Coordinates of N, CA and C in Angstrom, one line a residue:
M1 N -20.3 122.0 91.7 CA -20.5 120.6 91.2 C -22.0 120.2 92.0
T2 N -22.7 120.0 91.0 CA -24.1 119.6 91.3 C -24.1 118.3 92.1
P3 N -24.9 117.9 93.3 CA -25.0 116.7 93.7 C -25.6 115.7 93.0
K4 N -25.0 114.5 93.0 CA -25.7 113.3 92.3 C -27.1 113.3 92.5
H5 N -27.9 112.7 91.5 CA -29.1 112.4 91.6 C -29.4 111.0 91.6
H6 N -30.1 110.6 92.8 CA -30.5 109.3 92.6 C -32.1 109.3 92.4
P7 N -32.4 108.7 91.4 CA -33.9 108.6 91.3 C -34.4 107.6 92.3
T8 N -35.6 108.4 92.6 CA -36.4 107.5 93.7 C -37.2 106.2 93.4
P9 N -37.0 105.1 94.1 CA -37.6 103.9 93.6 C -39.1 104.1 94.0
L10 N -39.8 103.4 93.3 CA -41.3 103.4 93.5 C -41.8 102.7 94.9
S11 N -41.3 101.6 95.2 CA -41.9 101.0 96.3 C -41.4 101.6 97.6
G12 N -42.1 101.4 98.6 CA -41.7 102.0 99.9 C -40.3 101.3 100.7
S13 N -40.2 100.2 100.4 CA -39.0 99.5 101.1 C -37.9 99.8 100.3
D14 N -38.0 99.8 99.0 CA -36.6 100.3 98.3 C -36.4 101.8 98.6
R15 N -37.4 102.7 98.8 CA -37.1 104.1 99.2 C -36.3 104.3 100.5
K16 N -36.9 103.2 101.4 CA -36.3 103.2 102.8 C -34.7 102.8 102.8
A17 N -34.6 101.7 101.9 CA -33.2 101.0 101.7 C -32.3 102.2 101.1
L18 N -32.8 102.9 100.1 CA -31.9 103.9 99.4 C -31.6 105.0 100.7
N19 N -32.6 105.3 101.1 CA -32.4 106.3 102.2 C -31.2 105.9 103.1
K20 N -31.3 104.8 103.6 CA -30.4 104.2 104.5 C -29.2 104.1 104.1
E21 N -28.8 103.5 102.7 CA -27.6 103.5 102.1 C -27.2 104.9 102.0
L22 N -27.8 105.9 101.4 CA -27.3 107.0 101.4 C -26.9 107.9 102.9
G23 N -27.7 107.6 103.9 CA -27.1 108.1 105.2 C -25.7 107.4 105.6
K24 N -25.6 106.1 105.4 CA -24.5 105.4 105.6 C -23.3 106.2 104.8
A25 N -23.5 106.5 103.4 CA -22.5 107.0 102.6 C -22.1 108.3 103.3
R26 N -22.9 109.2 103.5 CA -22.7 110.4 104.2 C -21.9 110.4 105.4
A27 N -22.5 109.4 106.2 CA -21.8 109.2 107.7 C -20.2 108.7 107.4
M28 N -20.0 107.8 106.4 CA -18.7 107.2 105.8 C -18.0 108.4 105.4
T29 N -18.3 109.2 104.5 CA -17.8 110.5 104.0 C -16.8 111.3 105.3
N30 N -17.9 111.5 106.2 CA -17.4 112.4 107.4 C -16.4 111.8 108.1
I31 N -16.6 110.5 108.4 CA -15.6 109.6 109.1 C -14.2 109.7 108.4
L32 N -14.3 109.4 106.9 CA -13.0 109.1 106.2 C -12.4 110.7 106.1
A33 N -13.1 111.7 105.7 CA -12.5 113.1 105.9 C -11.9 113.5 107.3
A34 N -12.4 112.9 108.3 CA -11.8 113.3 109.6 C -10.4 112.5 109.9
Q35 N -10.5 111.2 109.3 CA -9.3 110.5 109.2 C -8.4 111.2 108.5
S36 N -8.6 111.5 107.2 CA -7.6 111.9 106.2 C -6.9 113.2 107.0
A37 N -7.9 114.2 107.6 CA -7.1 115.5 108.4 C -6.6 114.8 109.3
E38 N -6.6 114.1 110.0 CA -5.9 113.7 111.1 C -4.6 113.0 110.8
I39 N -4.6 112.1 109.6 CA -3.4 111.7 109.0 C -2.3 112.7 108.6
R40 N -3.1 113.8 108.1 CA -2.6 114.7 107.0 C -1.8 115.5 108.0
A41 N -2.4 115.9 109.4 CA -1.8 116.6 110.4 C -0.6 115.9 111.0
K42 N -0.4 114.5 111.1 CA 0.6 113.7 111.5 C 1.8 113.8 110.4
A43 N 1.2 113.8 109.1 CA 2.3 113.7 108.2 C 3.0 115.2 108.2
E44 N 2.1 116.2 108.4 CA 2.9 117.5 108.2 C 3.8 117.5 109.4
T45 N 3.5 117.3 110.6 CA 4.5 117.1 111.8 C 5.6 116.2 111.6
M46 N 5.5 115.1 110.9 CA 6.7 114.1 110.8 C 7.7 115.0 109.5
L47 N 6.7 115.5 108.6 CA 7.6 116.1 107.5 C 8.5 117.4 108.2
Q48 N 7.9 118.2 109.0 CA 8.5 119.2 109.9 C 9.8 118.5 110.7
Q49 N 9.5 117.5 111.2 CA 10.6 116.7 111.7 C 11.7 116.4 111.0
A50 N 11.5 115.7 109.8 CA 12.4 115.3 108.8 C 13.2 116.5 108.3
D51 N 12.5 117.6 108.1 CA 13.3 118.8 107.5 C 14.3 119.4 108.5
K52 N 13.8 119.5 109.9 CA 14.6 119.7 110.9 C 15.9 119.1 111.1
L53 N 15.7 117.7 111.0 CA 16.9 116.7 111.0 C 17.8 116.9 110.0
L54 N 17.3 117.2 108.7 CA 18.1 117.4 107.7 C 19.0 118.9 107.7
C55 N 18.3 119.8 108.3 CA 18.8 120.9 108.3 C 20.0 120.9 109.4
E56 N 19.7 120.3 110.5 CA 20.7 120.1 111.6 C 21.7 119.3 111.0
S57 N 21.5 118.1 110.4 CA 22.8 117.4 109.6 C 23.4 118.0 108.8
W58 N 23.2 118.9 108.0 CA 23.6 119.8 107.3 C 24.6 120.9 107.8
N59 N 24.0 121.4 108.7 CA 24.5 122.3 109.8 C 26.0 121.4 110.4
E60 N 25.8 120.2 110.9 CA 26.8 119.8 111.4 C 27.9 119.4 110.3
R61 N 27.4 119.1 109.3 CA 28.5 118.6 108.2 C 29.3 120.1 107.6
M62 N 28.5 121.0 107.5 CA 29.3 122.3 107.6 C 30.3 122.7 108.3
W63 N 29.8 122.3 109.7 CA 30.9 122.8 110.7 C 32.1 121.8 110.6
A64 N 31.9 120.5 110.4 CA 33.0 119.7 110.3 C 33.8 119.8 109.0
D65 N 33.2 120.0 108.0 CA 33.9 119.9 106.5 C 34.5 121.6 106.1
G66 N 33.2 122.7 106.5 CA 33.5 124.0 106.2 C 33.4 124.5 104.7
E67 N 32.7 123.5 104.0 CA 32.5 124.1 102.5 C 31.0 123.7 102.4
P68 N 30.6 124.5 101.2 CA 29.2 124.0 101.0 C 28.9 122.5 100.4
I69 N 28.1 121.9 101.3 CA 27.9 120.8 100.9 C 26.7 120.1 100.1
D70 N 26.8 119.2 99.2 CA 25.9 119.0 98.2 C 25.6 117.5 98.6
P71 N 24.2 117.3 98.8 CA 23.0 117.9 99.1 C 22.8 118.6 100.2
S72 N 22.2 120.1 99.9 CA 21.7 120.6 101.2 C 20.1 120.7 101.0
P73 N 19.6 121.0 102.3 CA 18.2 121.2 102.1 C 17.8 122.4 101.3
N74 N 16.7 122.4 100.7 CA 16.3 123.5 99.8 C 15.6 124.8 100.7
I75 N 15.4 125.9 100.1 CA 14.8 127.0 101.0 C 13.6 126.7 101.7
D76 N 12.6 126.1 101.2 CA 11.4 125.6 101.4 C 11.4 124.5 102.8
Q77 N 12.4 123.8 102.7 CA 12.5 122.5 103.8 C 13.2 123.5 104.7
A78 N 14.3 124.4 104.6 CA 14.9 124.9 105.7 C 13.9 126.0 106.7
I79 N 12.8 126.5 105.6 CA 11.9 127.4 106.4 C 10.8 126.6 107.2
N80 N 10.5 125.6 106.6 CA 9.4 124.6 107.1 C 10.0 124.3 108.8
A81 N 11.4 123.9 108.6 CA 12.1 123.4 109.8 C 12.2 124.2 110.8
G82 N 12.0 125.6 110.5 CA 12.2 126.8 111.5 C 13.6 127.3 111.2
F83 N 14.5 127.0 110.4 CA 15.7 127.7 110.0 C 15.7 128.6 109.0
A84 N 15.3 130.0 109.4 CA 14.8 130.7 108.3 C 15.7 131.9 108.0
W85 N 16.9 131.6 108.7 CA 18.0 132.6 108.4 C 19.3 131.6 107.9
L86 N 20.1 132.3 107.2 CA 21.4 131.7 106.7 C 22.4 132.6 107.1
E87 N 23.3 131.9 107.9 CA 24.5 132.8 108.2 C 25.7 132.6 107.4
I88 N 26.1 133.6 106.9 CA 27.3 133.6 105.8 C 28.5 134.6 106.3
R89 N 29.4 134.5 105.8 CA 30.7 135.4 105.8 C 31.2 135.7 104.6
C90 N 31.8 136.9 104.3 CA 32.5 137.4 103.1 C 33.8 136.7 103.0
S91 N 34.0 136.0 102.0 CA 35.4 135.3 101.7 C 36.7 136.5 101.6
R92 N 36.2 137.8 101.3 CA 37.4 138.6 101.1 C 37.7 139.3 102.6
C93 N 36.4 140.1 103.1 CA 36.8 140.8 104.6 C 36.2 140.0 105.6
K94 N 35.7 138.7 105.4 CA 35.5 138.2 106.7 C 34.3 138.6 107.6
T95 N 33.5 139.3 106.8 CA 32.2 140.0 107.6 C 31.3 139.3 107.8
P96 N 30.8 138.8 108.9 CA 29.7 137.8 109.1 C 28.4 138.7 108.6
S97 N 27.4 137.9 108.4 CA 26.2 138.6 107.9 C 25.0 137.6 108.0
D98 N 24.0 137.8 107.9 CA 22.7 137.0 108.1 C 21.7 137.2 106.8
V99 N 21.1 136.2 106.2 CA 20.3 136.3 105.3 C 18.8 135.7 105.5
D100 N 17.9 136.5 105.4 CA 16.7 135.9 105.4 C 16.0 135.1 104.4
L101 N 16.0 133.8 104.7 CA 15.5 132.7 103.3 C 14.2 133.1 102.9
A102 N 13.3 133.5 104.0 CA 12.1 133.9 103.5 C 11.7 134.8 102.3
S103 N 12.4 135.9 102.5 CA 12.4 137.1 101.9 C 13.2 137.4 100.5
M104 N 13.8 135.9 100.3 CA 14.5 135.9 99.0 C 13.7 135.7 97.9
R105 N 14.4 136.0 96.8 CA 13.5 136.0 95.6 C 13.7 134.7 94.6
H106 N 14.5 133.9 95.3 CA 14.7 132.7 94.5 C 13.7 131.7 94.9
P107 N 13.3 130.8 93.9 CA 12.3 129.7 94.2 C 12.4 128.9 95.3
P108 N 11.3 128.5 96.1 CA 11.4 127.7 97.3 C 12.3 126.5 97.1
T109 N 12.4 125.9 95.8 CA 13.1 125.0 95.6 C 14.6 124.9 95.5
T110 N 15.2 126.2 95.4 CA 16.5 126.2 95.3 C 17.2 125.5 96.5
F111 N 18.2 124.8 96.3 CA 19.0 124.4 97.4 C 19.9 125.5 98.0
V112 N 20.1 125.3 99.4 CA 20.8 126.3 100.0 C 22.4 126.5 99.6
H113 N 22.9 125.3 99.2 CA 24.6 125.4 98.7 C 24.4 126.0 97.4
D114 N 23.3 126.1 96.6 CA 23.7 127.1 95.4 C 23.7 128.5 95.7
L115 N 23.1 129.1 97.0 CA 23.0 130.2 97.1 C 24.7 131.0 97.4
A116 N 25.7 130.1 97.6 CA 26.8 130.7 97.9 C 27.3 131.4 96.7
S117 N 27.2 131.3 95.7 CA 27.5 132.0 94.4 C 26.7 133.0 94.2
R118 N 25.7 133.1 94.6 CA 24.6 134.3 94.5 C 24.5 135.2 95.4
L119 N 25.1 135.2 96.5 CA 25.2 136.0 97.5 C 26.5 136.7 97.4
R120 N 26.6 138.0 97.8 CA 27.5 139.0 97.7 C 27.7 139.8 99.0
C121 N 29.0 140.3 99.4 CA 29.0 141.2 100.7 C 28.9 142.5 99.9
R122 N 28.1 143.4 100.7 CA 27.7 144.7 100.5 C 28.8 145.6 100.8
K123 N 29.7 145.3 101.9 CA 30.9 146.3 102.2 C 31.8 146.2 101.0
C124 N 31.8 144.8 100.4 CA 33.1 144.8 99.4 C 32.4 145.3 98.0
A125 N 31.2 145.3 97.9 CA 30.6 145.5 97.0 C 30.5 147.2 96.4
K126 N 30.7 148.0 97.7 CA 30.9 149.3 97.6 C 32.3 149.7 97.3
A127 N 33.3 148.8 97.5 CA 34.5 149.0 97.1 C 35.1 148.6 95.7
G128 N 33.8 148.1 94.8 CA 34.0 147.5 93.4 C 34.5 146.0 93.3
R129 N 34.4 145.5 94.6 CA 34.7 144.0 94.4 C 33.5 143.1 94.8
R130 N 33.5 142.0 94.2 CA 32.4 141.1 94.2 C 32.5 139.7 94.7
P131 N 33.3 139.3 96.0 CA 33.7 138.0 96.2 C 32.6 137.5 96.7
A132 N 32.2 136.0 96.5 CA 31.2 135.1 96.6 C 31.4 135.0 98.3
A133 N 30.1 134.9 98.9 CA 30.2 134.5 100.3 C 30.5 132.8 100.6
T134 N 30.8 132.9 102.0 CA 31.3 131.6 102.5 C 29.8 131.2 103.2
L135 N 29.2 130.0 103.0 CA 28.0 129.6 104.0 C 28.7 129.1 105.2
L136 N 27.9 129.5 106.3 CA 28.4 129.1 107.7 C 27.2 127.9 108.2
Q137 N 26.2 128.4 108.2 CA 25.0 127.5 108.8 C 24.0 128.2 108.6
L138 N 22.9 127.2 108.9 CA 21.4 127.5 108.8 C 21.2 128.0 110.3
G139 N 20.3 129.3 110.6 CA 20.2 129.5 111.9 C 18.6 129.7 112.0
F140 N 18.0 129.8 113.5 CA 16.5 130.0 113.7 C 16.5 131.4 113.8
G141 N 17.2 132.4 114.0 CA 17.2 133.8 113.9 C 18.3 134.5 113.6
S142 N 18.1 135.7 113.5 CA 19.0 136.5 113.1 C 20.0 137.1 114.1
R143 N 21.4 137.1 114.1 CA 22.0 137.7 115.2 C 22.1 139.2 115.3
D144 N 21.3 139.8 114.3 CA 21.3 141.2 114.4 C 20.1 141.8 115.1
I145 N 19.2 140.9 115.3 CA 17.9 141.3 116.2 C 18.3 141.5 117.5
Q146 N 17.8 142.8 118.1 CA 18.0 143.1 119.6 C 17.3 142.3 120.1
R147 N 18.0 141.5 121.2 CA 17.3 141.1 122.2 C 17.1 141.7 123.5
P148 N 16.2 141.7 124.3 CA 16.0 142.5 125.3 C 17.1 142.2 126.3
K149 N 17.7 143.0 126.9 CA 18.8 143.0 128.0 C 17.9 142.8 129.4
L150 N 18.6 141.7 130.3 CA 17.9 141.8 131.3 C 18.4 142.8 132.4
D151 N 17.7 143.1 133.3 CA 17.7 144.2 134.2 C 18.8 143.6 135.4
R152 N 19.9 143.8 135.4 CA 20.9 143.1 136.4 C 20.5 143.5 137.8
R153 N 19.9 144.7 137.9 CA 19.4 145.1 139.3 C 18.2 144.2 140.0
L154 N 17.5 143.6 139.0 CA 16.5 142.6 139.7 C 17.2 141.4 140.3
Y155 N 18.2 140.9 139.8 CA 18.9 139.7 140.3 C 20.1 140.2 141.4
L156 N 20.4 141.4 141.5 CA 21.5 141.6 142.6 C 20.7 142.2 144.0
T157 N 19.6 142.7 143.8 CA 18.7 142.9 145.0 C 18.3 141.7 145.8
R158 N 18.3 142.0 147.2 CA 18.0 140.9 147.9 C 16.7 141.3 149.0
P159 N 15.8 140.4 149.3 CA 14.7 140.8 150.0 C 15.2 141.4 151.4
Y160 N 14.4 142.3 152.0 CA 15.0 142.8 152.9 C 14.5 142.0 154.1
R161 N 15.6 141.9 155.1 CA 15.5 141.0 156.1 C 15.5 141.5 157.7
S162 N 14.5 141.2 158.5 CA 14.6 141.7 159.7 C 15.8 141.1 160.6
V163 N 16.2 141.8 161.5 CA 17.3 141.4 162.3 C 16.9 141.2 163.8
W164 N 15.6 141.1 163.9 CA 15.1 141.1 165.3 C 14.7 139.6 165.7

């Protein structure tokens, strides 16, 4: 976009006044842009907190009632809140599993409770059955990820003490 052209006034005082007003306008533009960025950052933080509270609320309702509860957060809200994994269990063989919401091919506006009818157990699928999954809760990480084990020897050894 080309900059707006302001015709230069003929008199010196009018040119000075125009330059002064243009300088004020440019300074105000910078101030308003900085305020906008500041408020946008606060809004994103508040939106992330709101999404986290929504996901925690849904997890509590799922734990208390034990069935897919409508309304649930959508995939985008869950990922924004840090709940990138969905814990499920096969309704037939009771095998627990974790689903990475970020890698799903569903639109980010899909509600989490709508995924219950679309997710299937791999173990049962090999046996020719296709039972729907039971949703358990949203989680921060997968249970399948190997966490580093602590070296117990570090905690069992004691520093050498002199008896003298």
